[in-house]
mmCIF file of C-alpha atoms in Angstrom:
data_model
loop_
_atom_site.group_PDB
_atom_site.id
_atom_site.type_symbol
_atom_site.label_atom_id
_atom_site.label_comp_id
_atom_site.label_asym_id
_atom_site.label_seq_id
_atom_site.Cartn_x
_atom_site.Cartn_y
_atom_site.Cartn_z
ATOM 1 C CA UNK A 17 -7.225 20.045 3.123
ATOM 2 C CA UNK A 18 -7.673 16.667 1.656
ATOM 3 C CA UNK A 19 -4.610 15.188 0.452
ATOM 4 C CA UNK A 20 -4.551 13.184 -2.509
ATOM 5 C CA UNK A 21 -2.400 12.122 -5.697
ATOM 6 C CA UNK A 22 -2.851 12.658 -9.094
ATOM 7 C CA UNK A 23 -3.875 9.540 -11.526
ATOM 8 C CA UNK A 24 -0.225 9.252 -12.866
ATOM 9 C CA UNK A 25 0.943 9.252 -9.028
ATOM 10 C CA UNK A 26 -1.615 6.776 -7.931
ATOM 11 C CA UNK A 27 -0.635 4.393 -10.885
ATOM 12 C CA UNK A 28 2.914 4.628 -10.154
ATOM 13 C CA UNK A 29 2.509 4.074 -6.632
ATOM 14 C CA UNK A 30 0.241 1.052 -6.944
ATOM 15 C CA UNK A 31 2.545 -0.353 -9.377
ATOM 16 C CA UNK A 32 5.699 -0.026 -6.643
ATOM 17 C CA UNK A 33 3.474 -1.377 -3.944
ATOM 18 C CA UNK A 34 2.639 -4.360 -5.569
ATOM 19 C CA UNK A 35 5.930 -5.221 -6.717
ATOM 20 C CA UNK A 36 6.966 -4.927 -3.105
ATOM 21 C CA UNK A 37 3.935 -6.793 -2.151
ATOM 22 C CA UNK A 38 4.886 -9.727 -4.636
ATOM 23 C CA UNK A 39 8.737 -9.460 -3.708
ATOM 24 C CA UNK A 40 7.987 -10.229 -0.213
ATOM 25 C CA UNK A 41 5.477 -12.862 0.299
ATOM 26 C CA UNK A 42 6.806 -13.857 3.389
ATOM 27 C CA UNK A 43 5.558 -10.659 5.000
ATOM 28 C CA UNK A 44 1.928 -11.240 4.256
ATOM 29 C CA UNK A 45 0.900 -14.982 3.391
ATOM 30 C CA UNK A 46 -2.272 -16.189 2.225
ATOM 31 C CA UNK A 47 -3.308 -12.470 1.325
ATOM 32 C CA UNK A 48 -4.067 -11.433 -2.248
ATOM 33 C CA UNK A 49 -3.008 -8.247 -3.754
ATOM 34 C CA UNK A 50 -6.105 -7.410 -5.745
ATOM 35 C CA UNK A 51 -7.796 -7.298 -2.144
ATOM 36 C CA UNK A 52 -5.013 -4.984 -0.753
ATOM 37 C CA UNK A 53 -5.190 -2.698 -4.149
ATOM 38 C CA UNK A 54 -9.303 -2.843 -3.845
ATOM 39 C CA UNK A 55 -9.204 -1.485 -0.534
ATOM 40 C CA UNK A 56 -6.152 1.198 -1.207
ATOM 41 C CA UNK A 57 -7.981 2.450 -4.116
ATOM 42 C CA UNK A 58 -10.982 3.659 -2.370
ATOM 43 C CA UNK A 59 -8.884 5.725 0.079
ATOM 44 C CA UNK A 60 -7.087 8.646 -1.228
ATOM 45 C CA UNK A 61 -5.519 9.848 2.088
ATOM 46 C CA UNK A 62 -3.903 6.542 3.073
ATOM 47 C CA UNK A 63 -2.311 6.592 -0.458
ATOM 48 C CA UNK A 64 -1.089 9.695 -0.345
ATOM 49 C CA UNK A 65 0.539 8.658 3.262
ATOM 50 C CA UNK A 66 1.913 5.936 1.769
ATOM 51 C CA UNK A 67 3.229 7.729 -1.350
ATOM 52 C CA UNK A 68 4.993 10.453 1.382
ATOM 53 C CA UNK A 69 6.395 7.058 2.603
ATOM 54 C CA UNK A 70 7.905 6.400 -0.604
ATOM 55 C CA UNK A 71 8.995 9.693 -1.574
ATOM 56 C CA UNK A 72 11.150 9.886 1.720
ATOM 57 C CA UNK A 73 13.036 6.542 1.371
ATOM 58 C CA UNK A 74 10.960 4.315 3.107
ATOM 59 C CA UNK A 75 9.392 0.974 1.435
ATOM 60 C CA UNK A 76 5.431 0.480 3.097
ATOM 61 C CA UNK A 77 4.418 -3.332 2.737
ATOM 62 C CA UNK A 78 1.698 -5.340 4.037
ATOM 63 C CA UNK A 79 2.367 -7.043 7.043
ATOM 64 C CA UNK A 80 -1.001 -8.170 8.631
ATOM 65 C CA UNK A 81 -4.467 -8.344 8.018
ATOM 66 C CA UNK A 82 -7.717 -8.023 10.675
ATOM 67 C CA UNK A 83 -10.187 -10.786 9.584
ATOM 68 C CA UNK A 84 -13.346 -8.965 11.906
ATOM 69 C CA UNK A 85 -12.539 -5.153 10.518
ATOM 70 C CA UNK A 86 -11.003 -6.116 6.741
ATOM 71 C CA UNK A 87 -8.427 -3.921 7.334
ATOM 72 C CA UNK A 88 -4.840 -4.431 6.575
ATOM 73 C CA UNK A 89 -1.683 -3.209 8.082
ATOM 74 C CA UNK A 90 1.198 -1.529 6.391
ATOM 75 C CA UNK A 91 4.391 -0.547 7.955
ATOM 76 C CA UNK A 92 7.413 0.920 6.302
ATOM 77 C CA UNK A 93 9.551 -2.188 5.927
ATOM 78 C CA UNK A 94 12.867 -0.497 4.827
ATOM 79 C CA UNK A 95 16.401 -1.537 6.542
#
């Protein structure tokens, strides 16, 4: 079964992730939200997983970037 979010859920999740990204720039110095967002928007299953983290009290945020593959690493950064 392919997992996905409604357009409204996607918009809300991306808004929350952007706010956390901008609040915690020390976790991902030198990275741009627009690039991260672009990668997330084309991967419905990853967005679904991040939404599940949010839904269950997690706080996923970008903590790294592999320049060779272009992939971003997101971890749950809740206390």
